[in-house]
Short mmCIF file of C-alpha atoms and ligand atoms in Angstrom, two decimals:
data_model
loop_
_atom_site.label_atom_id
_atom_site.label_comp_id
_atom_site.label_asym_id
_atom_site.label_seq_id
_atom_site.Cartn_x
_atom_site.Cartn_y
_atom_site.Cartn_z
CA UNK F 642 -0.29 13.89 -56.03
CA UNK F 643 3.27 12.85 -55.26
CA UNK F 644 3.31 15.25 -52.28
CA UNK F 645 0.11 13.83 -50.78
CA UNK F 646 1.40 10.27 -51.23
CA UNK F 647 4.59 11.17 -49.46
CA UNK F 648 2.58 12.81 -46.67
CA UNK F 649 0.43 9.67 -46.21
CA UNK F 650 3.54 7.50 -46.25
CA UNK F 651 5.23 9.64 -43.63
CA UNK F 652 2.09 9.50 -41.41
CA UNK F 653 2.03 5.73 -41.67
CA UNK F 654 5.71 5.51 -40.77
CA UNK F 655 5.22 7.86 -37.81
CA UNK F 656 2.29 5.90 -36.43
CA UNK F 657 4.09 2.56 -36.94
CA UNK F 658 7.17 3.75 -35.12
CA UNK F 659 5.16 5.36 -32.25
CA UNK F 660 6.29 3.44 -29.14
CA UNK F 661 3.70 1.04 -27.80
CA UNK F 662 3.13 -0.03 -24.18
CA UNK F 663 5.90 -2.11 -22.72
CA UNK F 664 4.59 -4.33 -19.96
CA UNK F 665 5.97 -6.80 -17.51
CA UNK F 666 4.91 -8.26 -14.17
CA UNK F 667 6.58 -9.79 -11.16
CA UNK F 668 5.29 -11.41 -7.95
CA UNK F 669 6.42 -9.14 -5.10
CA UNK F 670 4.99 -8.56 -1.60
CA UNK F 671 2.45 -11.33 -2.01
CA UNK F 672 0.89 -9.78 -5.09
CA UNK F 673 1.29 -9.58 -8.85
CA UNK F 674 2.95 -6.23 -9.61
CA UNK F 675 2.28 -4.99 -13.16
CA UNK F 676 4.53 -2.41 -14.81
CA UNK F 677 3.47 -0.48 -17.89
CA UNK F 678 5.80 1.99 -19.59
CA UNK F 679 4.91 4.05 -22.61
CA UNK F 680 6.70 6.53 -24.86
CA UNK F 681 10.07 4.85 -24.47
CA UNK F 682 12.12 2.44 -26.58
CA UNK F 683 11.77 -1.20 -25.66
CA UNK F 684 15.34 -1.84 -24.51
CA UNK F 685 15.37 1.10 -22.09
CA UNK F 686 11.92 0.32 -20.79
CA UNK F 687 12.67 -3.38 -20.26
CA UNK F 688 15.86 -2.61 -18.31
CA UNK F 689 14.11 0.06 -16.26
CA UNK F 690 11.21 -2.25 -15.37
CA UNK F 691 13.55 -5.02 -14.33
CA UNK F 692 15.50 -2.65 -12.07
CA UNK F 693 12.27 -1.18 -10.65
CA UNK F 694 11.11 -4.70 -9.80
CA UNK F 695 14.47 -5.49 -8.14
CA UNK F 696 14.19 -2.28 -6.10
CA UNK F 697 10.69 -3.24 -4.95
CA UNK F 698 11.97 -6.68 -3.97
CA UNK F 699 14.72 -4.96 -1.97
CA UNK F 700 12.04 -3.01 -0.07
CA UNK F 701 10.11 -6.19 0.65
CA UNK F 702 13.25 -7.81 2.07
CA UNK F 703 14.06 -4.72 4.14
CA UNK F 704 10.62 -4.45 5.77
CA UNK F 705 9.03 -7.87 5.88
CA UNK F 706 8.50 -9.53 9.25
CA UNK F 707 7.76 -12.89 7.59
CA UNK F 708 9.99 -15.53 6.00
CA UNK F 709 13.48 -16.77 6.93
CA UNK F 710 15.43 -13.75 5.72
CA UNK F 711 16.64 -11.64 8.71
CA UNK F 712 16.40 -7.85 8.67
CA UNK F 713 16.58 -4.88 11.05
CA UNK F 714 12.82 -4.85 11.68
CA UNK F 715 12.93 -8.45 12.90
CA UNK F 716 15.96 -7.53 15.03
CA UNK F 717 14.04 -4.63 16.56
CA UNK F 718 11.07 -6.89 17.21
CA UNK F 719 13.21 -9.25 19.26
CA UNK F 720 15.31 -6.50 20.86
CA UNK F 721 15.38 -6.31 24.63
CA UNK F 722 12.89 -3.93 26.23
CA UNK F 723 14.52 -0.57 26.91
CA UNK F 724 17.70 -1.33 24.96
CA UNK F 725 18.23 1.02 21.97
CA UNK F 726 18.83 -0.36 18.47
CA UNK F 727 20.12 1.66 15.53
CA UNK F 728 18.05 1.11 12.43
CA UNK F 729 19.25 1.78 8.86
CA UNK F 730 18.40 5.33 7.71
CA UNK F 731 15.77 4.20 5.24
CA UNK F 732 13.98 2.11 7.88
CA UNK F 733 14.26 4.89 10.44
CA UNK F 734 12.74 7.35 7.95
CA UNK F 735 9.74 5.14 7.14
CA UNK F 736 9.25 4.48 10.87
CA UNK F 737 9.20 8.26 11.48
CA UNK F 738 6.62 8.74 8.72
CA UNK F 739 4.57 5.85 10.11
CA UNK F 740 4.53 7.32 13.62
CA UNK F 741 3.50 10.68 12.22
CA UNK F 742 0.56 9.09 10.38
CA UNK F 743 -0.32 7.16 13.53
CA UNK F 744 -0.53 10.47 15.39
CA UNK F 745 -2.48 12.28 12.69
CA UNK F 746 -4.94 9.37 12.31
CA UNK F 747 -5.63 9.28 16.08
CA UNK F 748 -3.99 5.86 16.25
CA UNK F 749 -6.18 4.24 13.57
CA UNK F 750 -3.05 3.42 11.58
CA UNK F 751 -0.50 1.87 13.93
CA UNK F 752 2.84 0.38 12.77
CA UNK F 753 3.27 -1.47 16.09
CA UNK F 754 0.51 -4.07 15.64
CA UNK F 755 2.82 -6.90 14.63
CA UNK F 756 1.95 -9.14 17.55
CA UNK F 757 -1.76 -8.72 16.91
CA UNK F 758 -1.38 -9.23 13.15
CA UNK F 759 0.63 -12.41 13.73
CA UNK F 760 -2.04 -13.68 16.13
CA UNK F 761 -4.81 -13.20 13.56
CA UNK F 762 -2.46 -14.80 11.04
CA UNK F 763 -3.76 -13.33 7.77
CA UNK F 764 -0.26 -12.92 6.38
CA UNK F 765 0.95 -16.40 7.35
CA UNK F 766 1.32 -19.06 4.64
CA UNK F 767 -1.54 -21.14 6.14
CA UNK F 768 -4.61 -18.93 6.10
CA UNK F 769 -6.57 -19.03 9.34
CA UNK F 770 -10.23 -19.99 9.53
CA UNK F 771 -10.96 -19.34 13.24
CA UNK F 772 -10.70 -16.09 15.21
CA UNK F 773 -8.30 -16.14 18.20
CA UNK F 774 -9.66 -16.03 21.77
CA UNK F 775 -10.60 -12.78 23.52
CA UNK F 776 -7.81 -13.03 26.09
CA UNK F 777 -5.17 -13.71 23.46
CA UNK F 778 -6.36 -10.67 21.52
CA UNK F 779 -6.26 -8.43 24.57
CA UNK F 780 -2.76 -9.65 25.42
CA UNK F 781 -1.49 -8.76 21.92
CA UNK F 782 -2.71 -5.12 21.81
CA UNK F 783 0.28 -2.80 22.38
CA UNK F 784 0.14 0.26 24.65
CA UNK F 785 -0.54 3.47 22.75
CA UNK F 786 3.04 4.76 22.92
CA UNK F 787 5.61 2.03 22.98
CA UNK F 788 8.31 3.10 20.53
CA UNK F 789 10.76 5.86 21.16
CA UNK F 790 13.66 7.37 19.25
CA UNK F 791 16.77 8.29 21.22
CA UNK F 792 20.30 9.37 20.28
CA UNK F 793 21.41 5.77 20.78
CA UNK F 794 18.67 4.28 18.58
CA UNK F 795 15.07 3.08 18.66
CA UNK F 796 13.66 1.64 21.87
CA UNK F 797 10.60 -0.50 22.44
CA UNK F 798 9.11 -0.17 25.89
CA UNK F 799 6.87 -3.24 25.89
CA UNK F 800 6.90 -6.87 24.70
CA UNK F 801 3.64 -6.28 22.82
CA UNK F 802 5.35 -3.62 20.73
CA UNK F 803 6.14 -5.39 17.44
CA UNK F 804 6.67 -3.45 14.22
CA UNK F 805 4.70 -4.42 11.13
CA UNK F 806 4.87 -2.24 8.03
CA UNK F 807 2.21 -4.31 6.22
CA UNK F 808 -0.05 -1.29 5.66
CA UNK F 809 2.64 1.06 4.30
CA UNK F 810 5.58 -0.90 2.82
CA UNK F 811 3.80 -1.83 -0.41
CA UNK F 812 3.06 1.85 -1.04
CA UNK F 813 6.66 2.78 -0.27
CA UNK F 814 7.88 0.03 -2.58
CA UNK F 815 5.69 1.37 -5.41
CA UNK F 816 7.21 4.84 -4.84
CA UNK F 817 10.70 3.39 -5.05
CA UNK F 818 9.70 1.50 -8.24
CA UNK F 819 8.47 4.76 -9.83
CA UNK F 820 11.63 6.55 -8.70
CA UNK F 821 13.73 3.86 -10.39
CA UNK F 822 11.79 4.24 -13.64
CA UNK F 823 12.27 8.00 -13.51
CA UNK F 824 16.02 7.51 -13.01
CA UNK F 825 16.02 5.67 -16.36
CA UNK F 826 14.45 8.67 -18.10
CA UNK F 827 10.92 7.29 -18.10
CA UNK F 828 8.19 9.94 -17.89
CA UNK F 829 5.08 7.90 -18.63
CA UNK F 830 4.39 4.75 -16.59
CA UNK F 831 2.09 3.02 -14.19
CA UNK F 832 2.84 0.49 -11.46
CA UNK F 833 -0.14 -1.53 -10.33
CA UNK F 834 0.43 -3.75 -7.28
CA UNK F 835 -2.88 -5.59 -6.97
CA UNK F 836 -4.95 -2.40 -7.29
CA UNK F 837 -2.47 -0.16 -5.41
CA UNK F 838 -1.27 2.26 -8.05
CA UNK F 839 1.07 5.09 -8.80
CA UNK F 840 1.25 6.64 -12.24
CA UNK F 841 3.34 9.28 -13.94
CA UNK F 842 2.76 11.21 -17.15
CA UNK F 843 0.17 10.11 -19.68
CA UNK F 844 -0.82 7.01 -21.62
CA UNK F 845 0.12 8.15 -25.12
CA UNK F 846 -2.14 11.06 -26.02
CA UNK F 847 -4.59 10.31 -23.16
CA UNK F 848 -4.59 10.27 -19.38
CA UNK F 849 -4.11 6.92 -17.66
CA UNK F 850 -7.39 5.17 -16.94
CA UNK F 851 -7.81 3.18 -13.72
CA UNK F 852 -10.76 1.40 -12.14
CA UNK F 853 -11.58 1.00 -8.44
CA UNK F 854 -13.20 -2.35 -7.87
CA UNK F 855 -16.54 -2.94 -6.21
CA UNK F 856 -15.86 -4.44 -2.74
CA UNK F 857 -18.44 -7.20 -3.14
CA UNK F 858 -18.99 -7.74 -6.88
CA UNK F 859 -15.76 -9.11 -8.26
CA UNK F 860 -15.06 -7.78 -11.75
CA UNK F 861 -17.32 -4.74 -11.26
CA UNK F 862 -15.76 -1.30 -11.25
CA UNK F 863 -17.34 1.10 -8.78
CA UNK F 864 -15.52 4.13 -10.10
CA UNK F 865 -13.14 4.80 -12.94
CA UNK F 866 -10.68 7.65 -12.97
CA UNK F 867 -8.68 9.36 -15.68
CA UNK F 868 -5.44 10.63 -14.19
CA UNK F 869 -2.17 12.11 -15.36
CA UNK F 870 0.92 13.74 -13.87
CA UNK F 871 2.18 12.05 -10.74
CA UNK F 872 -0.34 10.56 -8.40
CA UNK F 873 -1.03 7.45 -6.29
CA UNK F 874 -4.33 5.63 -5.66
CA UNK F 875 -4.45 2.84 -3.08
CA UNK F 876 -7.37 0.77 -1.79
CA UNK F 877 -7.76 -1.18 1.45
CA UNK F 878 -10.58 -3.72 1.39
CA UNK F 879 -12.06 -6.52 3.48
CA UNK F 880 -12.50 -8.80 0.47
CA UNK F 881 -9.04 -10.16 -0.29
CA UNK F 882 -7.82 -11.73 2.90
CA UNK F 883 -10.82 -12.85 4.94
CA UNK F 884 -12.91 -15.78 6.09
CA UNK F 885 -16.48 -16.10 7.31
CA UNK F 886 -16.97 -17.64 10.74
CA UNK F 887 -20.32 -17.89 12.52
CA UNK F 888 -21.82 -15.69 9.82
CA UNK F 889 -19.37 -12.84 10.43
CA UNK F 890 -16.54 -11.68 8.16
CA UNK F 891 -13.03 -11.67 9.65
CA UNK F 892 -10.33 -9.89 7.70
CA UNK F 893 -6.81 -8.44 7.94
CA UNK F 894 -7.40 -4.74 8.77
CA UNK F 895 -7.55 -4.44 12.54
CA UNK F 896 -8.93 -1.79 14.81
CA UNK F 897 -6.03 -1.08 17.20
CA UNK F 898 -8.40 -0.27 20.09
CA UNK F 899 -10.44 -3.47 20.02
CA UNK F 900 -7.85 -5.73 18.38
CA UNK F 901 -10.64 -6.95 16.11
CA UNK F 902 -11.13 -6.58 12.34
CA UNK F 903 -12.64 -3.13 11.65
CA UNK F 904 -16.32 -3.38 10.78
CA UNK F 905 -17.50 0.02 9.56
CA UNK F 906 -16.19 -0.14 6.04
CA UNK F 907 -15.91 -2.56 3.08
CA UNK F 908 -13.33 -0.54 1.20
CA UNK F 909 -11.48 2.74 1.42
CA UNK F 910 -9.53 4.30 -1.43
CA UNK F 911 -7.08 7.14 -1.00
CA UNK F 912 -5.51 9.35 -3.62
CA UNK F 913 -2.28 11.08 -2.53
CA UNK F 914 1.00 12.43 -3.86
CA UNK F 915 2.84 9.26 -2.88
CA UNK F 916 1.80 5.61 -2.69
CA UNK F 917 3.32 5.45 0.81
CA UNK F 918 0.88 8.07 2.09
CA UNK F 919 -2.06 6.62 0.12
CA UNK F 920 -1.33 3.13 1.49
CA UNK F 921 -1.12 4.11 5.16
CA UNK F 922 -4.08 6.46 4.95
CA UNK F 923 -6.28 3.95 3.11
CA UNK F 924 -5.78 1.61 6.07
CA UNK F 925 -6.44 4.42 8.57
CA UNK F 926 -9.64 5.53 6.83
CA UNK F 927 -10.81 1.92 6.69
CA UNK F 928 -10.88 2.03 10.49
CA UNK F 929 -12.07 5.63 10.84
CA UNK F 930 -15.06 5.25 8.48
CA UNK F 931 -17.39 8.23 8.78
CA UNK F 932 -15.01 9.99 11.18
CA UNK F 933 -12.53 10.28 8.28
CA UNK F 934 -13.43 13.77 7.01
CA UNK F 935 -12.79 15.39 10.42
CA UNK F 936 -9.51 13.52 10.86
CA UNK F 937 -8.09 14.29 7.39
CA UNK F 938 -9.20 17.91 7.37
CA UNK F 939 -6.14 19.90 6.28
CA UNK F 940 -4.30 16.81 4.97
CA UNK F 941 -3.76 16.73 1.22
CA UNK F 942 -5.53 13.46 0.37
CA UNK F 943 -8.78 12.51 -1.37
CA UNK F 944 -10.89 9.47 -0.60
CA UNK F 945 -13.70 7.13 -1.58
CA UNK F 946 -15.19 5.14 1.31
CA UNK F 947 -17.80 2.41 1.00
CA UNK F 948 -19.43 1.48 4.30
CA UNK F 949 -20.53 -1.90 5.66
CA UNK F 950 -23.90 -1.56 3.89
CA UNK F 951 -22.15 -1.09 0.54
CA UNK F 952 -23.01 2.59 0.36
CA UNK F 953 -20.57 5.27 -0.69
CA UNK F 954 -20.32 7.46 2.41
CA UNK F 955 -17.44 9.69 1.34
CA UNK F 956 -16.35 10.55 -2.17
CA UNK F 957 -13.92 13.34 -2.86
CA UNK F 958 -12.07 11.58 -5.71
P1 LIG P 219 -3.28 -4.71 1.85
O1 LIG P 219 -2.03 -5.26 2.42
O2 LIG P 219 -4.30 -5.74 1.53
O3 LIG P 219 -3.03 -3.73 0.76
P2 LIG P 219 -3.53 -2.70 3.89
O4 LIG P 219 -2.62 -1.77 3.18
O5 LIG P 219 -4.76 -2.09 4.47
O6 LIG P 219 -3.99 -3.89 2.99
O7 LIG P 219 -2.65 -3.36 5.04
C1 LIG P 219 -3.14 -4.37 5.88
C2 LIG P 219 -1.97 -4.96 6.61
O8 LIG P 219 -1.44 -3.97 7.54
C3 LIG P 219 -2.36 -6.15 7.48
O9 LIG P 219 -2.11 -7.34 6.81
C4 LIG P 219 -1.48 -5.96 8.71
O10 LIG P 219 -0.19 -6.50 8.45
C5 LIG P 219 -1.33 -4.49 8.83
N1 LIG P 219 -2.41 -3.83 9.64
C6 LIG P 219 -3.65 -4.30 9.98
N2 LIG P 219 -4.34 -3.37 10.69
C7 LIG P 219 -3.53 -2.28 10.78
C8 LIG P 219 -3.66 -0.99 11.37
N3 LIG P 219 -4.75 -0.61 12.01
N4 LIG P 219 -2.61 -0.13 11.26
C9 LIG P 219 -1.48 -0.50 10.63
N5 LIG P 219 -1.29 -1.67 10.05
C10 LIG P 219 -2.29 -2.57 10.10
MG1 LIG P 220 -2.47 0.28 3.51
#
């Protein structure tokens, strides 16, 4: 009797002291970033989350082309044509990765669309409500190859060549956030930046559970996933930054060939080993639509693509 009482008591104590979720959120990169850590004492988790958030803010400052804060990307964007500029290693590395994804995606993802993105204005504080004129659009499309790396630094060969890491920096920031958590000894965590996610480990004795939202029915989940280990899931959609004009939807993911918002897809989700890759590829597949399987053949990513009719056209998740 005494033994079973002691056993029950010890079970209760164990379950009471089992660490719960420690959560916090911070507004970074124009979105609410939610951190959840589990299986760790509160003091360590709280410190780790705060440093992860600071690291993500550092990435925003390093890569943003908006706001008053100067950085090397803005310097490159105003650099003289043909004059090399040395970029910090971290920036140079992400630019290399970006150009590689541009190549592999047949130009669907292009980090040099800054002029075009600024013209459409979806990331400006005052949201636009009118599409720009045809001539203005044509004048803002950069030539296919306009950035070059030399011994002396990076060179832009055309005025229309303006860097914008808007489709990759959030993913990279999430990766840096996860890296920071790991450095604090955290093995089980999830960072959710407005639906762009990377997770590590498990959620207690279960996998992490995430939902991919329906592109048209807010609050509806089109697919839920149970994941564990170390994986990223990122979605690009036409439903967050958009307006309707003349009955048509205009949004922030642009087809680099036409300079217009891409029209084949409502949302594309990519699962990859890093949030950086998932972020850039989700944007690329948004433009590629049903050409995606041929383009990503041999590349280690999975996807869920919903076309303009709201039908799932590709699902390898
Ligand atoms: P979100 O920022 O909503 O997560 P994305 O990751 O798809 O969406 O990134 C869209 C942003 O990337 C745009 O706001 C713009 O700055 C930039 N962008 C738009 N079209 C492209 C493209 N074809 N290639 C690379 N970047 C793009
Ligand atoms: Mg993206």
